[in-house]
C-alpha positions as a printed Julia matrix, in Angstrom:
371×3 Matrix{Float64}:
  20.34    5.17   -8.72
  17.71    6.07  -11.25
  14.31    7.9   -11.8
  12.15    5.11  -13.22
   9.18    6.17  -15.54
   6.32    4.01  -16.88
   5.04    5.6   -19.89
   1.88    4.09  -20.92
   2.8     0.54  -19.71
   0.4    -2.45  -19.9
   0.59   -5.99  -20.17
  -1.4    -8.93  -21.1
  -0.73  -12.83  -20.95
  -3.08  -13.3   -23.66
  -1.8   -13.3   -27.07
  -4.26  -11.09  -28.79
  -5.95   -9.17  -26.04
  -9.36   -7.96  -27.08
 -10.78   -6.2   -24.05
  -9.58   -4.65  -20.6
 -10.22   -7.91  -19.01
  -7.63   -9.56  -20.96
  -5.0    -7.47  -19.38
  -2.99   -8.22  -16.17
  -1.85   -4.61  -15.98
  -4.16   -1.81  -17.61
  -2.41    1.11  -19.28
  -0.62    3.45  -16.51
   1.56    6.49  -16.19
   3.87    6.28  -13.11
   7.17    7.95  -12.13
   9.32    6.98   -9.2
  11.95    9.65   -8.14
  15.43    8.83   -7.81
  16.35    7.88   -4.2
  12.52    7.46   -3.14
  11.21    4.56   -1.12
   8.09    3.09   -2.59
   5.61    0.44   -2.02
   3.49   -1.38   -4.39
   0.25   -2.5    -2.3
  -2.61   -4.44   -3.33
  -4.28   -8.08   -3.07
  -3.01  -11.11   -4.62
  -3.55  -11.1    -8.36
  -3.77   -7.19   -8.72
  -0.56   -6.97  -10.94
   2.18   -6.16   -8.33
   4.59   -8.78   -9.12
   3.84   -8.43  -12.97
   4.75   -4.72  -12.73
   7.95   -5.47  -10.7
   9.07   -7.99  -13.32
   8.62   -5.51  -16.12
  10.67   -3.12  -14.29
  13.55   -5.7   -13.57
  13.37   -6.88  -17.27
  11.9   -10.43  -16.47
   8.92   -9.37  -18.46
   8.55   -7.3   -21.7
   5.44   -5.2   -21.48
   2.67   -5.74  -24.18
   2.78   -1.85  -24.86
   4.45    1.22  -23.62
   8.02    2.31  -22.61
  10.16    1.91  -19.57
  12.64    4.78  -18.96
  15.5     4.91  -16.47
  16.73    8.5   -16.15
  14.95    9.1   -19.43
  16.83    6.24  -21.15
  14.31    3.74  -23.0
  15.39    0.32  -21.52
  11.98   -1.43  -22.59
  13.95   -3.88  -24.85
  16.9    -4.17  -22.39
  17.72   -7.37  -20.83
  17.92   -7.47  -16.98
  21.65   -7.68  -16.75
  21.67   -4.17  -18.82
  19.21   -2.59  -16.16
  21.48   -2.49  -13.2
  18.88   -3.69  -10.89
  19.02   -5.86   -7.85
  15.96   -8.0    -6.96
  15.17   -9.61   -3.85
  12.3   -12.42   -3.97
   9.71  -13.83   -1.58
  11.98  -16.68   -0.61
  15.67  -16.83   -0.13
  17.8   -16.74   -3.25
  21.28  -18.11   -2.02
  24.12  -20.35   -2.39
  23.97  -23.0     0.35
  27.29  -24.21   -0.06
  28.85  -20.87    0.42
  29.7   -19.2     3.44
  27.46  -15.86    4.63
  30.54  -13.8     3.59
  30.92  -15.39    0.22
  27.12  -15.06   -0.55
  27.34  -11.3     0.24
  30.44  -10.94   -1.74
  29.23  -12.65   -4.88
  27.34   -9.75   -6.7
  30.55   -7.56   -6.1
  33.05  -10.0    -7.25
  31.03  -10.86  -10.36
  31.4    -7.2   -11.23
  35.24   -7.07  -10.6
  35.37   -4.99   -7.52
  38.54   -5.02   -5.59
  38.89   -7.43   -2.58
  39.46   -4.62    0.01
  36.17   -2.79   -1.29
  34.48   -6.1    -1.26
  35.28   -6.95    2.53
  34.37   -3.23    3.48
  31.03   -3.26    1.78
  30.07   -6.78    3.06
  31.03   -6.03    6.65
  28.91   -2.93    6.26
  25.78   -4.54    5.19
  26.44   -7.59    7.54
  26.39   -4.99   10.45
  23.38   -3.3     9.18
  21.56   -6.85    9.15
  23.2    -8.07   12.03
  25.07  -10.83   10.39
  28.37   -9.89   11.49
  28.64  -13.01   13.79
  27.55  -15.51   11.0
  29.82  -14.29    8.22
  32.1   -17.52    8.34
  29.19  -19.94    8.57
  27.72  -22.02    5.76
  24.42  -20.83    4.52
  23.01  -24.45    4.49
  22.55  -25.04    8.2
  21.06  -21.59    8.99
  17.38  -20.79    9.65
  14.98  -19.41    7.07
  14.99  -16.14    8.74
  18.85  -15.79    8.49
  18.75  -16.86    4.88
  16.48  -14.33    3.96
  18.53  -11.59    5.62
  21.35  -12.86    3.61
  19.3   -12.49    0.4
  18.28   -8.95    1.47
  22.0    -8.24    1.93
  22.83   -9.59   -1.42
  20.49   -6.99   -2.86
  21.82   -4.22   -0.81
  25.39   -4.67   -1.24
  25.9    -3.11   -4.54
  25.91    0.59   -4.02
  25.8     1.39   -7.73
  22.44   -0.17   -8.53
  19.79    1.92  -10.24
  17.15    0.39   -7.87
  16.59   -2.35   -5.39
  13.24   -4.36   -5.86
  11.67   -6.42   -3.08
   9.04   -8.78   -4.01
   7.31   -9.73   -0.62
  10.68  -10.27    0.87
   9.43  -10.78    4.38
   6.92  -13.67    3.76
   9.16  -16.16    5.58
  10.29  -14.0     8.54
   8.61  -14.06   12.06
   6.51  -10.9    12.92
   9.22   -9.57   15.37
  12.02   -9.95   13.12
   9.63   -8.37   10.2
   9.28   -5.23   12.21
  13.09   -5.2    12.8
  13.93   -5.58    9.23
  11.63   -3.11    8.01
  13.45   -0.56   10.45
  16.68   -1.57    9.05
  15.58   -0.94    5.34
  14.46    2.55    6.42
  17.73    3.22    8.01
  19.44    1.77    4.81
  17.42    4.04    2.6
  17.95    7.14    4.89
  21.75    6.41    4.94
  22.33    5.49    1.22
  19.3     7.34   -0.5
  18.83    4.37   -2.73
  15.75    3.83   -4.94
  13.75    1.15   -3.24
  10.35   -0.36   -4.58
   8.68   -2.95   -2.06
   5.94   -5.26   -3.16
   3.43   -6.41   -0.58
  -0.04   -7.19    0.16
   0.37   -6.12    3.89
  -0.75   -2.57    4.38
   1.34   -2.24    7.71
   4.49   -3.32    5.79
   3.63   -0.91    3.01
   2.77    2.23    5.17
   5.77    1.76    7.71
   8.28    1.26    4.89
   7.55    3.64    2.08
   7.45    7.31    1.67
   4.85    7.05   -1.2
   2.45    3.85   -1.63
   0.98    2.8    -4.96
  -2.08    1.09   -4.4
  -2.92   -1.45   -7.1
  -6.53   -3.13   -7.81
  -7.46   -5.37  -10.83
  -4.46   -4.33  -12.67
  -4.79   -0.34  -12.14
  -3.05    1.88  -10.12
  -5.96    3.53   -8.22
  -4.01    5.85   -5.93
  -0.5     7.0    -5.12
   0.3     8.94   -2.15
   1.79    9.05    1.5
   0.25    6.98    4.2
  -1.48    9.72    5.68
  -3.05   10.91    2.23
  -4.11    7.15    1.6
  -5.82    7.06    5.1
  -7.22   10.53    5.28
  -8.52   11.07    1.72
  -8.82    7.76   -0.33
  -9.36    8.51   -3.83
 -11.07    5.27   -4.65
 -13.41    3.18   -2.55
 -11.09    0.3    -2.72
  -8.3     2.32   -1.03
 -10.75    3.21    1.64
 -11.74   -0.41    2.23
  -8.13   -1.74    1.84
  -6.44    0.7     4.04
  -7.13    0.74    7.66
  -8.23   -1.61   10.39
 -11.07   -1.92   10.08
 -11.54   -0.25    6.68
 -13.69    2.69    5.76
 -17.58    2.38    6.38
 -19.01    2.68    2.61
 -22.64    3.11    2.28
 -25.05    3.79   -0.55
 -26.86    7.22   -0.46
 -29.34    8.76   -2.66
 -29.26   12.41   -3.97
 -32.66   14.03   -4.4
 -33.81   17.58   -5.43
 -34.27   18.61   -1.77
 -31.33   16.7    -0.09
 -29.06   13.57    0.26
 -30.65   10.53    1.87
 -28.83    7.7     3.89
 -31.03    4.8     4.7
 -34.19    6.9     4.36
 -32.77    9.9     6.72
 -31.7    13.04    5.42
 -27.99   14.08    6.0
 -27.2    17.47    6.85
 -25.01   19.1     4.06
 -23.67   22.52    3.5
 -25.34   24.28    0.55
 -22.18   24.39   -1.57
 -21.47   20.6    -0.9
 -25.11   19.79   -1.99
 -24.8    21.63   -5.17
 -21.44   20.31   -6.03
 -22.68   16.71   -5.44
 -25.74   17.66   -7.84
 -23.48   18.8   -10.61
 -21.49   15.64  -10.42
 -24.37   13.32  -10.7
 -26.45   15.24  -13.13
 -29.09   16.43  -10.68
 -29.94   13.19   -8.72
 -28.85    9.64   -8.24
 -26.96    7.28   -6.26
 -23.68    8.02   -4.75
 -21.54    6.06   -1.96
 -20.73    7.85    1.22
 -17.43    6.92    3.05
 -16.31    7.95    6.41
 -13.62    6.07    8.55
 -14.67    4.51   12.12
 -12.22    6.84   13.75
 -14.19   10.06   12.39
 -17.8     9.13   13.13
 -19.26   10.81   16.04
 -21.28    8.66   18.46
 -23.8     9.65   20.96
 -26.22    7.58   23.07
 -28.4    10.44   23.35
 -30.21   12.47   20.67
 -28.08   15.01   18.86
 -29.1    17.56   16.39
 -28.36   16.73   12.69
 -27.19   13.26   13.63
 -28.58   10.11   12.01
 -30.63    7.47   14.1
 -28.85    4.29   14.48
 -28.86    1.01   16.69
 -25.61   -0.47   18.36
 -25.89   -4.1    18.37
 -22.49   -5.17   19.44
 -19.56   -3.47   21.26
 -15.92   -4.81   21.15
 -13.78   -3.81   23.96
 -10.3    -3.99   22.53
  -8.59   -2.38   25.64
  -7.46    1.07   24.45
 -10.63    1.69   22.54
 -14.1     0.29   21.92
 -15.5    -0.76   18.46
 -19.31   -0.29   18.1
 -21.05   -2.38   15.37
 -24.14   -0.33   14.42
 -26.88   -0.18   11.8
 -28.94    2.6    10.74
 -32.5     2.84   12.34
 -34.81    0.1    10.85
 -32.05   -0.6     8.08
 -30.07   -3.79    9.5
 -28.3    -3.96    6.1
 -26.85   -0.39    6.28
 -23.94   -1.36    8.82
 -21.41    0.87   10.16
 -18.43    0.38   12.73
 -17.52    3.2    14.92
 -14.26    3.61   16.94
 -14.6     5.37   20.45
 -11.87    5.97   23.27
 -12.11    3.55   26.1
 -13.37    6.04   28.54
 -16.48    6.94   26.47
 -19.75    5.85   27.46
 -21.27    3.31   24.82
 -24.55    1.46   25.16
 -26.52   -1.3    23.21
 -29.58   -0.17   21.64
 -30.46    3.62   20.37
 -27.36    5.53   19.12
 -27.08    8.9    17.1
 -24.28    9.26   14.5
 -23.01   12.49   13.26
 -20.79   12.8     9.9
 -18.06   15.56   10.27
 -17.95   17.47    6.97
 -13.95   17.25    6.63
 -13.95   13.38    7.1
 -17.09   12.35    5.02
 -16.34   11.49    1.48
 -18.46   10.8    -1.47
 -17.89    8.34   -4.43
 -19.28    8.26   -7.82
 -18.36    5.11   -9.86
 -15.83    4.43   -7.08
 -13.96    7.97   -7.7
 -13.78   10.29   -4.92
 -15.63   13.59   -5.72
 -13.3    16.47   -4.81
 -14.99   18.78   -2.41
 -11.85   20.7    -1.21
 -12.34   24.31   -0.59
 -16.06   24.12   -0.26
């Protein structure tokens, strides 16, 4: 197992990159601790797989250093990095039995037969493959083949890290949940360094202790699932994490207050002064608040903004209100309320709790903690 550190790593597929737009990965500093479970989360094309392939040695970065336990392995070949990698689609030998597929990485390294059998049987039991060990892989379903592929990555206990590149794509939804649970169990049992690439926030947030969110070749935030949900550091994180994502609205800071859709939003004096300092006295910001944290009332409330509810979704255990600010049909918000709360179409009043209302300048969160 290893601590993995990316020191000013960047990569471009262009021979002579001239601008930031030429880079698939923009310069980044990142450290993954020995024994941690991490997820790389982001939309297709944001650089997740490129970063994973740099770690495994399949791609040499355009700049920067890759260090395993402080040792510079930037130039090292994949076989010298002691990495196991599980790909999006099964990589197995169809003509071999399940047992021989799982045993192959160990036999390749000269592990004794008794230890091979012991380790294969342990991993097979974890992945519920014990009854299939004597079957040839060729006739098995895609689900089972991918479990074998996962097992080939997990069977070596001496690896520096195991890299997963969207490994559950071909797995049905129920089995996905079971396998994520198994991977969590394996991590807790063996304390392996695991790095899991996905575009699925549910996979990332349920698998990882720390999630690295990527957008347009950059790491925009690293944190626990709770930190990403409650305190997004970047507007993309607010939008991408959560179902639905964070409400993001333009607001204008004047000398006398902050205005959202022409209505003044009540702010504590110290918050108002901090925002003024950040934007140089006045200008445009973005306000972010999650649907769960907005306070809704069908009756007038002091310091609430006037709004209009145009649609109500009853989703069983909660209601999702689709609103817009009064006379501003383009300034839309979603509000999540409990099933037993009264909610009506038409006039509404929305309150923005201080602790859950975030402000962003150039997509970056303005820190207001302690105010």
